Amino acid sequence: MKCNGDQTQNCGGANRINIFEFGTVQAAAPSWVAQGCYTDKGGARTLSIGMDGLGAVTNDKCQAACLEAGYTYAGTEYARECFCDSQLRNGGGPAPDGNAQCNMACAGDDSQICGGPDRLTMFKYTNGGGGGASSSAAPSSTPAPSSTVVPPVSSTVRSNTASATASGVPTGWTYKGCYVDGPGFRIMNFQQQDNAQMTIASCSNACNALGYEIAGMEYSTQCFCDHVIRQGGSLATADTQCGMACGGNANEKCGGPDRLSVWSSLATLPIKKKPTPKKTVGNWQYQGCITDTQPLATFPRPFPWQYVNKTSMSAELCLNQCADYGYMAAGIEYGEECYCGDIDGVEKSQSQVAPETDCNMACPGDAEEICGAGLRLTWYKYVSDTPLYVWNYPTGAAAGRYQFLVGGPVIPLISQPAINGKISFLEKKGTGPPNSTGAYEFDPSLSDNIFTTFREMKGIKTDLFCAAGLTLPDKKGRQINIGGWSADSTFGVRLHTPDGVLGTNGTSQWQENVNTLALQTGRWYPSAMQMVNGSILIVGGQSGSNGPPVPNLELLPKAGGLVELDFLRRTDPFNLYPFLVVLPTGGIFIAYYNEARIMNEATFATDKVLPNIPASVNNPKGGRTYPYEGTQVLLPQKAPYTDPLEILICGGAVPNPQWGIDNCVSIKPEEPAPKWKIERMPSRRVMPCIATLPDGTFLILNGGETGEAGFQLGKNPNHNAVLYDSNKPYGQRFSVMANTTISRMYHSEAVLMDDGRVLVSGSDPQDADFPQEYRLEVFMPPYLLSGNAQPSLSATNKDWAHGQTITVTVSAGVTKFSLLGSEASTHGNSMGARILFPAFSCAGTSCTVTAPPNAHVAPPGWYRLFALNGPTPSKGVWIRLGGDPASIGNWPNYPDFQPLPGV
């Protein structure tokens, strides 16, 4: 009879046993041993854990990944797939046609075979002496249970001298008896590697070293560890049923068929009842046992988000995890796998009700609970008068509207509203279209004529591909652009002074000379922020296209040298375009990858490390900054500005699988013990944009549902716009708005126009699935479609000091004012964006507005002032707040950058 683990070997026959003697062959070191070619099926995997992110797969890579994850089986398939598990599932075994169909060369090494169609090249990790062609292996999986089952009974320990005595066991460990194990269930969960030379001492010492208090030996070579006896385990009717000699010592007994010789350091063994489904967990109600599908099946899985805990899984752990991320349906499978999703997922997946007895695996975290089984989910739904989320679905004008605006000559990488009402578009120069100057000015008042609405600008000399931008606090509202793609461009500092008025082209150009004005170090994907003292803070990036990290910061105008930030070095390359915020109580908030902290604004040392940013239920290693790219804004600050500032970050991505994150998180970092609040979004989003609207709501749009930022890396475009309203209770803040027909993927932007519309531009993923997008759209928020006229607003004084009271003129019916910081939008990072609702009073059409009190509440710079009648805003009026404390207007005093605005 051919061996089950290796068809090239004979393993006895009917009433015949191959005999081997210990000691004649040197025991082998722990290693992976080839098992041959095994069967597999897409809907019922032999090894259930797929390993992604290995690059070009080889058998060695697969084995290393499985071993690191704690699995003892590794298998490669279809040349490029790797699977792991700790047992064989779904009846998988040696292929009936031998090795013939394991015939595909490994993607990473064509000298190796990596399975074939529905065939696994299988390996098993052994601790020496088992599984190879030259050794007598213990069975690679549990032998079939005996056909006669002895009814278990509770009794005192029967005497079995060979079982009750052993040398070398840990101090305090004693024999507890022969326990019934199955068939069909396990009374101990944590199986160790099979050991053909097993003894009582080797098994009990292994369990003791792992922190377990109970060890069990079965079938001569199998060792199990645990903290409890499960499934209502009881003693066998006779101790002699544990009569199989230990593989490493024929004078000791190591269990038998479906019988465990149990040793323990505990005086009394804790016996857990036979598990049953837990019916209620808080607001969660048990719904039954249902079928599951595998990821490659025709239908989606009932609940897509997976969370695995091999040691502590229980219904409570799973359901609390799902609830934390806003899911109201969940299921548990294979004992240790928790799945989160929505109730309609059961129907969409065509999952079927299964017999209750199909869900029969105990939870490792609570031995008296059922946690599903193979392809069977013990499932629950959240039942409460207060659901975890309520998404609003407005219709008609209340849903807003996308509207085509005009085609154009440019795919902007940075969109930046200017104080003259126009928008600067900056794109790649040199690596972009060959006839592009890299800069255009867009006049929305001329958008009905493509030949007049865009003014081509000159002066850009290096490639600003993936740079940073701000509007400076000088008198002219100059725009600055910093960094770039490679070589000199990464050092670039570029300036533009807006001129002209709507309807009339200006004449100004961009100014750049890297030989006279440059950064201290080259930066690609940096962030910029206006500090309270008027200086410009530049943080992070890489030294050029896919170059080494630049884990430091610097100031413009130049002051001091580079300041090293070890946390940026540690989290490279997942921290590009970090989010930067001036805090009202002092300090600088920075978010990067999945971390956040507060830096001292004088020394840049860390004042407070904040909790890690939650990502998704399945992977805490997801990120929020490039390349996992989410988007960030500040929630409204309202006079008298005593409430802590709240920061909102939406979307991002997780690896393996590369899914966009379907939540927003918010934090009030100035609180004594700040915590992140998770709010479920209606859909997944990576590479999104967010636009701050004058009424204090936020429009989330663009991006994809899977992948990450970068060329050809994002998929499944998200055409839907979502409105976030922080005035509503948590869990009720999202409204699902209108859809577009244009896919806006990598390098797409969204910025607010002065008239209250949102300008939507770009998409340059260099992907055959998505065209380079030159068309411009606007999103019309509901406040522009309600039929209410926009109020009027005029202001004579446009240069405000902090705390000053200014008189403005409005039309009747104004109910509040808002101030929106100037922004430069790129890669989900709206640098400079912030919204404040100042104190005011009105008498007829004359209103006095009190400016924010200081530069920590509102950093110096240019803001748009809006008057609002309900949610409907006036057209924005640009004002400067806080002056020019760093005398930026006198910088840089070089010929290439004249004339200067002055102070």
mmCIF file with all atom_site columns, N, CA and C in Angstrom, residues 165-169 199-202 205 249 252 263:
data_model
loop_
_atom_site.group_PDB
_atom_site.id
_atom_site.type_symbol
_atom_site.label_atom_id
_atom_site.label_alt_id
_atom_site.label_comp_id
_atom_site.label_asym_id
_atom_site.label_entity_id
_atom_site.label_seq_id
_atom_site.pdbx_PDB_ins_code
_atom_site.Cartn_x
_atom_site.Cartn_y
_atom_site.Cartn_z
_atom_site.occupancy
_atom_site.B_iso_or_equiv
_atom_site.pdbx_formal_charge
_atom_site.auth_seq_id
_atom_site.auth_comp_id
_atom_site.auth_asym_id
_atom_site.auth_atom_id
_atom_site.pdbx_PDB_model_num
ATOM 1  N N  . THR A 1 165 ? 4.167  6.711  34.532 1.00 0.00 ? 165 THR A N  1
ATOM 2  C CA . THR A 1 165 ? 5.544  7.043  34.906 1.00 0.00 ? 165 THR A CA 1
ATOM 3  C C  . THR A 1 165 ? 6.343  7.376  33.668 1.00 0.00 ? 165 THR A C  1
ATOM 4  N N  . ALA A 1 166 ? 7.178  8.388  33.792 1.00 0.00 ? 166 ALA A N  1
ATOM 5  C CA . ALA A 1 166 ? 8.065  8.774  32.686 1.00 0.00 ? 166 ALA A CA 1
ATOM 6  C C  . ALA A 1 166 ? 9.164  9.650  33.257 1.00 0.00 ? 166 ALA A C  1
ATOM 7  N N  . SER A 1 167 ? 10.318 9.580  32.679 1.00 0.00 ? 167 SER A N  1
ATOM 8  C CA . SER A 1 167 ? 11.439 10.395 33.134 1.00 0.00 ? 167 SER A CA 1
ATOM 9  C C  . SER A 1 167 ? 11.566 11.621 32.257 1.00 0.00 ? 167 SER A C  1
ATOM 10 N N  . GLY A 1 168 ? 12.071 12.696 32.867 1.00 0.00 ? 168 GLY A N  1
ATOM 11 C CA . GLY A 1 168 ? 12.365 13.899 32.108 1.00 0.00 ? 168 GLY A CA 1
ATOM 12 C C  . GLY A 1 168 ? 11.193 14.831 31.900 1.00 0.00 ? 168 GLY A C  1
ATOM 13 N N  . VAL A 1 169 ? 10.024 14.555 32.513 1.00 0.00 ? 169 VAL A N  1
ATOM 14 C CA . VAL A 1 169 ? 8.883  15.455 32.347 1.00 0.00 ? 169 VAL A CA 1
ATOM 15 C C  . VAL A 1 169 ? 9.133  16.711 33.178 1.00 0.00 ? 169 VAL A C  1
ATOM 16 N N  . THR A 1 199 ? 8.347  11.124 22.888 1.00 0.00 ? 199 THR A N  1
ATOM 17 C CA . THR A 1 199 ? 8.218  10.506 24.207 1.00 0.00 ? 199 THR A CA 1
ATOM 18 C C  . THR A 1 199 ? 7.284  11.368 25.040 1.00 0.00 ? 199 THR A C  1
ATOM 19 N N  . ILE A 1 200 ? 6.905  10.853 26.202 1.00 0.00 ? 200 ILE A N  1
ATOM 20 C CA . ILE A 1 200 ? 6.082  11.655 27.104 1.00 0.00 ? 200 ILE A CA 1
ATOM 21 C C  . ILE A 1 200 ? 6.819  12.925 27.482 1.00 0.00 ? 200 ILE A C  1
ATOM 22 N N  . ALA A 1 201 ? 8.114  12.805 27.744 1.00 0.00 ? 201 ALA A N  1
ATOM 23 C CA . ALA A 1 201 ? 8.900  13.966 28.141 1.00 0.00 ? 201 ALA A CA 1
ATOM 24 C C  . ALA A 1 201 ? 9.011  14.987 27.011 1.00 0.00 ? 201 ALA A C  1
ATOM 25 N N  . SER A 1 202 ? 9.237  14.536 25.774 1.00 0.00 ? 202 SER A N  1
ATOM 26 C CA . SER A 1 202 ? 9.413  15.492 24.677 1.00 0.00 ? 202 SER A CA 1
ATOM 27 C C  . SER A 1 202 ? 8.133  16.276 24.434 1.00 0.00 ? 202 SER A C  1
ATOM 28 N N  . ASN A 1 205 ? 7.364  18.585 27.672 1.00 0.00 ? 205 ASN A N  1
ATOM 29 C CA . ASN A 1 205 ? 8.313  19.696 27.732 1.00 0.00 ? 205 ASN A CA 1
ATOM 30 C C  . ASN A 1 205 ? 8.027  20.725 26.639 1.00 0.00 ? 205 ASN A C  1
ATOM 31 N N  . ASN A 1 249 ? 10.062 5.799  22.550 1.00 0.00 ? 249 ASN A N  1
ATOM 32 C CA . ASN A 1 249 ? 10.344 4.952  23.715 1.00 0.00 ? 249 ASN A CA 1
ATOM 33 C C  . ASN A 1 249 ? 9.247  3.907  23.815 1.00 0.00 ? 249 ASN A C  1
ATOM 34 N N  . GLU A 1 252 ? 7.054  3.438  27.001 1.00 0.00 ? 252 GLU A N  1
ATOM 35 C CA . GLU A 1 252 ? 6.060  4.419  27.420 1.00 0.00 ? 252 GLU A CA 1
ATOM 36 C C  . GLU A 1 252 ? 4.857  4.346  26.488 1.00 0.00 ? 252 GLU A C  1
ATOM 37 N N  . TRP A 1 263 ? -1.129 14.516 30.339 1.00 0.00 ? 263 TRP A N  1
ATOM 38 C CA . TRP A 1 263 ? -0.255 14.921 31.429 1.00 0.00 ? 263 TRP A CA 1
ATOM 39 C C  . TRP A 1 263 ? -0.467 16.404 31.680 1.00 0.00 ? 263 TRP A C  1
#
